[in-house]
Coordinates of C-alpha atoms and ligand atoms in Angstrom, one line a residue:
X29 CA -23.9 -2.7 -1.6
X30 CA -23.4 1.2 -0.7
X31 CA -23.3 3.6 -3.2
X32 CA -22.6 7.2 -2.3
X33 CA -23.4 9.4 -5.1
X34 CA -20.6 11.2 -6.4
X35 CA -20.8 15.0 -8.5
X36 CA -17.6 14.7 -10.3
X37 CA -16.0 13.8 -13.4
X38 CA -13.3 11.9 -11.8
X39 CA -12.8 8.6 -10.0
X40 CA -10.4 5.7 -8.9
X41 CA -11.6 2.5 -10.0
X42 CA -10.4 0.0 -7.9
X43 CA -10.6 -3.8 -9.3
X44 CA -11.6 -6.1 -6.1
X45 CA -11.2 -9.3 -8.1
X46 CA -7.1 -8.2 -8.8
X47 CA -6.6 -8.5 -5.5
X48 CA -8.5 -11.6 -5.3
X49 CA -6.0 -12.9 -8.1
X50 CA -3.1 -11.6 -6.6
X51 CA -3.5 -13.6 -3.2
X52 CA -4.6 -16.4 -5.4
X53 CA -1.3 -16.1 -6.9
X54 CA 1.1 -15.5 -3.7
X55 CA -1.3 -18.3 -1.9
X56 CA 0.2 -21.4 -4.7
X57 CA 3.5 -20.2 -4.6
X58 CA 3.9 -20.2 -0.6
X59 CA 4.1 -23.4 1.3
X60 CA 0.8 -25.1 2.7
X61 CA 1.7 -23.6 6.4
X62 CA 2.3 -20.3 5.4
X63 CA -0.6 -17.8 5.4
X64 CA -0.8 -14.1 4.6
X65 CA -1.2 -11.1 6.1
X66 CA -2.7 -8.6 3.8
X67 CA -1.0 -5.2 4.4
X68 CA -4.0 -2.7 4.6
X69 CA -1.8 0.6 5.9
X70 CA -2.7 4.0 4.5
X71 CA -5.9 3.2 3.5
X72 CA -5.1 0.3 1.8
X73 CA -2.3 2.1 0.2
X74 CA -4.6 4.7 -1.5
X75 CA -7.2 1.5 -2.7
X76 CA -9.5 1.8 0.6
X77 CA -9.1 -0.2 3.6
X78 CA -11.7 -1.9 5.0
X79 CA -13.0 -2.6 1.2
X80 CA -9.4 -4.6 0.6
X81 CA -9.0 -6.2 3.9
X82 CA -12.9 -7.6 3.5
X83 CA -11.8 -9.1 -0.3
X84 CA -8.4 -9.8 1.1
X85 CA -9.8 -12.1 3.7
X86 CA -12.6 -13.4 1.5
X87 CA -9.5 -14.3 -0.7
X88 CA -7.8 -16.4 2.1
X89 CA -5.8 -13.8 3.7
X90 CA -6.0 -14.6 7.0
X91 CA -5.1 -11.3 8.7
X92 CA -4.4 -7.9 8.1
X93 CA -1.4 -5.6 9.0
X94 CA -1.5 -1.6 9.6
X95 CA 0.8 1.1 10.5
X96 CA -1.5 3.3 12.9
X97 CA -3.9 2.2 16.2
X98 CA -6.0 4.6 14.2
X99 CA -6.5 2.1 11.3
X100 CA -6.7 -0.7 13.0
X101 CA -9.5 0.2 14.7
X102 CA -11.3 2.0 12.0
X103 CA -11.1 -1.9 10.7
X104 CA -13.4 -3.3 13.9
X105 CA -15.7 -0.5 13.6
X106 CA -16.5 -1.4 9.6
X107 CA -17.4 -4.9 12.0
X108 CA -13.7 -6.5 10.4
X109 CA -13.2 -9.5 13.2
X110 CA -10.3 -11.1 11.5
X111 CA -6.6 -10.4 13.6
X112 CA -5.3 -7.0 13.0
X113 CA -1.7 -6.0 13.9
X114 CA -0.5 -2.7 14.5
X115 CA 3.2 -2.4 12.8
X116 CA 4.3 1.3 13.7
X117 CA 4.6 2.4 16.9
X118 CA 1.6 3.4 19.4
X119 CA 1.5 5.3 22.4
X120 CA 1.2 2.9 25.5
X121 CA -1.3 4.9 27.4
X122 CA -3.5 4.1 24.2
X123 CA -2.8 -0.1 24.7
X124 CA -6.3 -0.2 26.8
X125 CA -8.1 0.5 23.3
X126 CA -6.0 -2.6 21.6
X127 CA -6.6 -5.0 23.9
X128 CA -10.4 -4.0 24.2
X129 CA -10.4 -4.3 20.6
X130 CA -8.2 -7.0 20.2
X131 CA -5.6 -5.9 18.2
X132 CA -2.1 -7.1 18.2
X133 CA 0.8 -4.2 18.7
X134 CA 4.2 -3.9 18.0
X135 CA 6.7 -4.1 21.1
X136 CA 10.4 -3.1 20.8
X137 CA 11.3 -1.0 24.1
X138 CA 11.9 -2.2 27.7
X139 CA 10.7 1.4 29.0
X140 CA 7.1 1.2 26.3
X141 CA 6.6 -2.4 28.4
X142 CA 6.9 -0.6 31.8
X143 CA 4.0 2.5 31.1
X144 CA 1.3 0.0 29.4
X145 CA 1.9 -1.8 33.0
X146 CA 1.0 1.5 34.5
X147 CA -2.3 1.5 31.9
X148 CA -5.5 -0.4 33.2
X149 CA -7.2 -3.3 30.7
X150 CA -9.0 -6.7 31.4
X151 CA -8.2 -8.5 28.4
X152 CA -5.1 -9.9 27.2
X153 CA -2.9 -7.4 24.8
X154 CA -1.0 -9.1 22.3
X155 CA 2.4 -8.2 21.4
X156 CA 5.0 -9.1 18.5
X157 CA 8.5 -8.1 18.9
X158 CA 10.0 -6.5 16.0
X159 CA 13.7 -7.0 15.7
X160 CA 15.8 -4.8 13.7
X161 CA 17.9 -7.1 11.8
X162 CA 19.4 -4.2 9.6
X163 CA 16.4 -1.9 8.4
X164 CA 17.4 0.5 11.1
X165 CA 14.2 1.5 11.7
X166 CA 12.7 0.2 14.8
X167 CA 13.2 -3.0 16.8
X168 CA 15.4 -4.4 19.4
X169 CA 18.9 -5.1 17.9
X170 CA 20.4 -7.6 20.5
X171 CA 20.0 -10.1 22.4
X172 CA 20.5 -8.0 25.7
X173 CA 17.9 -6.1 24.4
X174 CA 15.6 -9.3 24.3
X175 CA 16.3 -10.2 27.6
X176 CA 15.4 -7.3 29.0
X177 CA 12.1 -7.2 27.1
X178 CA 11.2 -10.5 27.4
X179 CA 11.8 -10.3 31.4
X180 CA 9.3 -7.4 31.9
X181 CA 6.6 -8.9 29.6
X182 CA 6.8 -12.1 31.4
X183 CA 6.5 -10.3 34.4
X184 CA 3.1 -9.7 33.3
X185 CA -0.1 -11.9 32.5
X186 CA -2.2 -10.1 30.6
X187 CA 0.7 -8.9 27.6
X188 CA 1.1 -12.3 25.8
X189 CA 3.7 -12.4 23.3
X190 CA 1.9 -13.8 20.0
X191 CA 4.8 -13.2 17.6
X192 CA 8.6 -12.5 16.1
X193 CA 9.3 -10.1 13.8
X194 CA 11.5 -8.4 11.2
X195 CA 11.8 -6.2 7.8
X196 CA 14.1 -6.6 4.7
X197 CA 15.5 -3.3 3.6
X198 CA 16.8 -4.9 0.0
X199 CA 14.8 -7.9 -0.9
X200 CA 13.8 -7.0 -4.1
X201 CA 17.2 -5.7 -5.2
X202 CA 19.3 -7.6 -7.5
X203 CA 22.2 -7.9 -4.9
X204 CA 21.2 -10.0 -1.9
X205 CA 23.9 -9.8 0.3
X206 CA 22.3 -7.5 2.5
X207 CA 19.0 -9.7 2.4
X208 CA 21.0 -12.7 3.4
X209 CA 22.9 -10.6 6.0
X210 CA 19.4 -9.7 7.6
X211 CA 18.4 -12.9 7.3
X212 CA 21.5 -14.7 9.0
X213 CA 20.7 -12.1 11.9
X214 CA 17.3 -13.0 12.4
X215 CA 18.2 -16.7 12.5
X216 CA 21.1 -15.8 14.8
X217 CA 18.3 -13.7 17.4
X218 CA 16.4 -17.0 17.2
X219 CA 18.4 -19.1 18.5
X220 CA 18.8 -17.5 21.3
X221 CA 15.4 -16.2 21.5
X222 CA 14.4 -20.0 21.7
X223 CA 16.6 -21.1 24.5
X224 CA 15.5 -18.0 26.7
X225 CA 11.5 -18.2 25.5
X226 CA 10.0 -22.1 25.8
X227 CA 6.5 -21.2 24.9
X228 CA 5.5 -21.1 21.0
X229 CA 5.6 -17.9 19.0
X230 CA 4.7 -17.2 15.8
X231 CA 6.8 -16.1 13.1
X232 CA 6.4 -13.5 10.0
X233 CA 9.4 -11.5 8.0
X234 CA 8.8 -11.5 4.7
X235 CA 7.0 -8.8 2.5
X236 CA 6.4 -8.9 -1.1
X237 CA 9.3 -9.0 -2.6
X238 CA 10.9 -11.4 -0.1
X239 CA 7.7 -14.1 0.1
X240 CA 7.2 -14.0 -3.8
X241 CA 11.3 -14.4 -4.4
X242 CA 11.9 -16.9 -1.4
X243 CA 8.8 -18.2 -0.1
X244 CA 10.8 -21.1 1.1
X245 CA 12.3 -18.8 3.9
X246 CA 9.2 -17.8 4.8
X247 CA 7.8 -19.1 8.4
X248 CA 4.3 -18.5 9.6
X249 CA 2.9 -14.9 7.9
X250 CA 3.9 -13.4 5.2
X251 CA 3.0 -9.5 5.0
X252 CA 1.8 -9.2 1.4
X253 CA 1.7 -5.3 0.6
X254 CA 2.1 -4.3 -2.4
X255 CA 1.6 -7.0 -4.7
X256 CA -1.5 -7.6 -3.1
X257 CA -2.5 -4.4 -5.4
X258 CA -0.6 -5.9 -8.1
X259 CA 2.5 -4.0 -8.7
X260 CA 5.7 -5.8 -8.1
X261 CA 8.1 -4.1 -5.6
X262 CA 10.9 -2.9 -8.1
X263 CA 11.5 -3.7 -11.3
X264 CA 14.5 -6.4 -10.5
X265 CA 11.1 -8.5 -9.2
X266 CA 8.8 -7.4 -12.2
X267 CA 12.0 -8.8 -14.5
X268 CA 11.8 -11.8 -12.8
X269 CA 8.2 -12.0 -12.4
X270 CA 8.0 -15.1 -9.7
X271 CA 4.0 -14.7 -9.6
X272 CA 1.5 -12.8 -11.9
X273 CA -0.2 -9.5 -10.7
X274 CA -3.3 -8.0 -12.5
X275 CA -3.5 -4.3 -11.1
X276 CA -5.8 -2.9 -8.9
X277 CA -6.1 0.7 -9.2
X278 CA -7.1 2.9 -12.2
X279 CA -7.7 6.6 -12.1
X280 CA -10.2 7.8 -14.7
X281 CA -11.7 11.4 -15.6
X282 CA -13.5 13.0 -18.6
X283 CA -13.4 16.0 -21.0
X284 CA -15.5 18.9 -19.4
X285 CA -14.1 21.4 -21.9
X286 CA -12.8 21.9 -25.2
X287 CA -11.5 24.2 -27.4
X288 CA -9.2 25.1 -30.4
X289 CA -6.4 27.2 -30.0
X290 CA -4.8 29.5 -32.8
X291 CA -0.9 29.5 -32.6
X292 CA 1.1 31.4 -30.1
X293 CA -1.5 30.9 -27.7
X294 CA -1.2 30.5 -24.0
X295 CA -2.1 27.8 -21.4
X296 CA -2.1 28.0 -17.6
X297 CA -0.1 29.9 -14.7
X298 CA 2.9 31.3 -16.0
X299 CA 1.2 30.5 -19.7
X300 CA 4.5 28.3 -19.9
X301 CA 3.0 26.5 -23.2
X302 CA 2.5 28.4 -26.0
X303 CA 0.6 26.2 -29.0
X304 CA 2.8 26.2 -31.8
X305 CA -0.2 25.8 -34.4
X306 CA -3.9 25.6 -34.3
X307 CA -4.5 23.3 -31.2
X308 CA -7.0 21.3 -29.8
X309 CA -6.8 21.7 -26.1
X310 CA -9.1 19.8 -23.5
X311 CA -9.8 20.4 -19.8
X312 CA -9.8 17.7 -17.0
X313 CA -11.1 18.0 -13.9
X314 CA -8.4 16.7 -11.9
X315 CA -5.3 18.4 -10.0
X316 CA -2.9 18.5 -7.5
X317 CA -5.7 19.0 -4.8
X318 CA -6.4 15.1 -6.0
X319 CA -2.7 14.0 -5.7
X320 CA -2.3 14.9 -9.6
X321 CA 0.8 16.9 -8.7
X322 CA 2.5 19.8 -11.1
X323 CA 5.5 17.7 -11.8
X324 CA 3.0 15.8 -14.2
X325 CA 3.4 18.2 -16.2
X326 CA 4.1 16.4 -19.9
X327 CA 2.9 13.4 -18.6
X328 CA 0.4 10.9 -21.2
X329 CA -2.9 10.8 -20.6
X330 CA -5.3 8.5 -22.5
X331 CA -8.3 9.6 -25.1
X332 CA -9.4 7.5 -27.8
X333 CA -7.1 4.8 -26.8
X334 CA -4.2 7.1 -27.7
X335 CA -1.6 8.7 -25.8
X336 CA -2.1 12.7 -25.4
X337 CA 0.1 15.1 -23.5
X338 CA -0.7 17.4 -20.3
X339 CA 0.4 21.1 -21.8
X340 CA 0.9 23.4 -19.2
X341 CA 0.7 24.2 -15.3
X342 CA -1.2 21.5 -13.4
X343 CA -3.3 23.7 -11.2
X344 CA -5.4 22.7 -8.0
X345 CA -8.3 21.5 -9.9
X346 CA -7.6 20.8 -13.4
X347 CA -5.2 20.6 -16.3
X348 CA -5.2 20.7 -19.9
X349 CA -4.1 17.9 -22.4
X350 CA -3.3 18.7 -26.0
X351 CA -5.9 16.8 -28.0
X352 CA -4.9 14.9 -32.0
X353 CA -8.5 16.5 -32.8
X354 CA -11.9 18.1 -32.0
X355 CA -13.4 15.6 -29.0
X356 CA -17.0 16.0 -27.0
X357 CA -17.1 17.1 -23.5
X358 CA -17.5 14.0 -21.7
X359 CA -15.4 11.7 -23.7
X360 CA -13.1 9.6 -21.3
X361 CA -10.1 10.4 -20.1
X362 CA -8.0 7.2 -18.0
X363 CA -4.8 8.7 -16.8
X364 CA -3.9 5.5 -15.1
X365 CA -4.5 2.0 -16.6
X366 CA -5.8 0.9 -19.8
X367 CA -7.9 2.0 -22.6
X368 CA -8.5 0.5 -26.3
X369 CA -4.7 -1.2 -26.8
X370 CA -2.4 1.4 -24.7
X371 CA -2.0 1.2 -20.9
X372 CA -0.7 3.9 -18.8
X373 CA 0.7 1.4 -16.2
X374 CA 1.4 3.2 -12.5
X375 CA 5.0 1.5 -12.7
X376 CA 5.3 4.0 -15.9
X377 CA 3.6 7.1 -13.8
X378 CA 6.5 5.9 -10.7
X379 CA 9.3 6.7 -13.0
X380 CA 8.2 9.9 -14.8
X381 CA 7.9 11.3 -11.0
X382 CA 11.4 9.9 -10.3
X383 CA 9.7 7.7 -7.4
X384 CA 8.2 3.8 -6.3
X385 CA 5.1 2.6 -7.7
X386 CA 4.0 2.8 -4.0
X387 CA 3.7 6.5 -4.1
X388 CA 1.1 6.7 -6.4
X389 CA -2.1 5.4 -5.4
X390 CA -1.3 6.7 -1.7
X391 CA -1.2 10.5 -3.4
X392 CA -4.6 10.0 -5.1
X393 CA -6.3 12.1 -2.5
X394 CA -9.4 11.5 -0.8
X395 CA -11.2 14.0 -2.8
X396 CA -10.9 11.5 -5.5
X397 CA -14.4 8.7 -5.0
X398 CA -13.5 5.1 -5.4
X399 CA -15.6 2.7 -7.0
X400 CA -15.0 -0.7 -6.5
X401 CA -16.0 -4.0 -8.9
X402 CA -15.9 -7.4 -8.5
X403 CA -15.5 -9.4 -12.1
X404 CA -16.6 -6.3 -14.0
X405 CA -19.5 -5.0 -11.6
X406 CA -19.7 -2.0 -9.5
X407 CA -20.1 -3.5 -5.8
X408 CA -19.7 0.2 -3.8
X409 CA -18.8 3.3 -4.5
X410 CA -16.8 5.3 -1.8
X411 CA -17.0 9.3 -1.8
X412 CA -15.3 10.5 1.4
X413 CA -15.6 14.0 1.0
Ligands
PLP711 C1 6.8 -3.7 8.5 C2 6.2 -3.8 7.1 N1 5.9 -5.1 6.7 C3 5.4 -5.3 5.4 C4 5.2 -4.3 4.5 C5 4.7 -4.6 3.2 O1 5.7 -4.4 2.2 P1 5.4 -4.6 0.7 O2 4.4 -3.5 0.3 O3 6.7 -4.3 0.0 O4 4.9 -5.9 0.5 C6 5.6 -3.0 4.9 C7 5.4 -1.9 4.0 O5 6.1 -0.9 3.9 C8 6.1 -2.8 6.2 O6 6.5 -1.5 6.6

């Protein structure tokens, strides 16, 4: 257990036994033959990396995904050994440090192929192909394309090709043409890709929203992002709620000041609130340094088990909530998750801001410490700064 002391009055708690559950959960509704890949980009999408991807695996993930080189090596330095892939793209003069570290990269251009052949490495590199099947984003988008590739990888012994793969741009809207498109593409790609390619490949396409609402389509992987952290992809999925998610990631903080305010009294830059009567205002340590950006402004927080209102300007290090009475310093503050019988749920926080629950534990900033607990116990506590 590491815990690194923290000198603040505000921390992420981040639930290790919710993403336990939520595997659990994605695990029974896939087939037998289908296992996970537990998507561990952006620092575990704001939850911690190598902390997840050790519980995801200890869940029965079986491997982990990541956008950077970067991350996926951070992983086998934190002594991680399970299969990492790289899903973004990485430089090919880089490809000596995958394949010493073995970790599996993404390959989608003929010309990417030709420069790692110019780079020196003993061990084999392993490559999935990403096909864009209508996310327009990377990936090779015909079967010319494929040829090509597949003719200068074979040309080589040391790049083996491990795996196919693709990403759905609409699976967890409520109209699935598209999805059905994409998917009639990929299955068209294969075909030929099977005539042209004898030797096995894996296969993986699905992401949340597609494994949980089709896991019958599903082949090999699935690459289970963000309802490995317990938030459904969109709310068309959270209506239809094929598995259930327990949330990961709370945000907590305490009073450090309080004060009553006569009337027609000021708060913050550009004193923008005025108190209309006597007030009691309270001070949190927490702004948009920490990813608590100003357009939070009016936002709920909770004290008490009751909802209470940021007043004024979010500055860099703190804001102000108007207070139903006189508080202590030190009383708690959660301004995401649940306290007493309310809940301030991150899918609530996602629209306020106008954006995807995704967004917001990846803006809680690293200034923010994470502690982690397993079935109510604090296992580690991380304090990067
Ligand atoms: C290529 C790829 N696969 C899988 C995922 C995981 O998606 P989700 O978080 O919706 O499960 C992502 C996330 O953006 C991705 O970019």
């Amino acid at each position: 257990m590491s815990i690194e002391a923290f000198y603040r009055d505000t921390w992420a708690e981040i639930d290790l036994s919710a993403i336990e559950y939520n595997i659990e959960q994605m695990q029974k509704r896939l087939p037998q033959h289908t296992g996970i890949y537990a998507v561990v980009k952006a620092d575990a999408y704001g939850h911690g990396d190598v902390q997840v991807a050790k519980q995801a695996l200890r869940a029965g993930a079986k491997r982990l995904a990541v956008s950077l080189l970067d991350e996926a090596v951070k992983l086998r330095r934190a002594g991680v050994t399970a299969p990492i892939l790289v899903m973004g793209w990485s430089r090919p003069e880089d490809m000596p440090i995958a394949a010493e570290n073995d970790i599996a990269v993404t390959v989608f251009q003929k010309e990417w192929v030709d420069q790692v052949k110019e780079t020196s490495f003993n061990k084999p590199l392993k490559l999935h192909m990403k096909w864009d099947t209508g996310m327009g984003r990377v990936g090779i988008r015909s079967t010319k394309e494929m040829d090509t590739l597949l003719s200068v990888i074979k040309a080589s012994p040391l790049l083996e090709l491990q795996a196919l793969y693709t990403h759905f741009a609409t699976a967890d809207e409520e109209d699935l043409t598209y999805y059905q498109e994409q998917t009639a593409r990929f299955q068209d790609m294969y075909e030929h890709f099977k005539r042209v390619w004898p030797h096995p490949v894996e296969i993986h396409t699905g992401n949340s929203a597609a494994s949980q609402r089709f896991p019958e389509h599903m082949h090999h992987f699935v690459r289970f992002g963000i309802s490995m952290y317990g938030l459904y992809p969109s709310p068309v999925v959270k209506k239809e709620r094929p598995i259930d998610l327990n949330p990961s990631f709370s945000l907590k903080s305490q009073l450090i000041h309080v004060k009553k305010m006569d009337s027609n009294e000021a708060i913050s830059y550009g004193a923008t609130y005025q108190t209309e009567e006597e007030e009691w205002i309270g001070t949190i340590p927490i702004g948009y340094a920490d990813g608590w950006i100003r357009k939070l402004q009016g936002m709920d927080v909770l004290v008490d088990g009751k909802r209470h209102p940021i007043v004024g300007r979010i500055c860099m290090d703190q804001c102000m909530i108007k207070l139903d009475r006189e508080y202590s310093v030190g009383t708690k503050v959660t301004l995401i998750g649940k306290q007493g019988n309310e809940i301030i749920h991150t899918d609530e926080l996602a629209d306020y801001l106008e954006t995807i629950n995704y967004e917001i534990p990846c803006m809680i900033s690293y200034r923010v410490p994470r502690m982690y607990f397993i079935n109510g116990h604090i296992v580690e506590v991380d304090n990067t700064l």
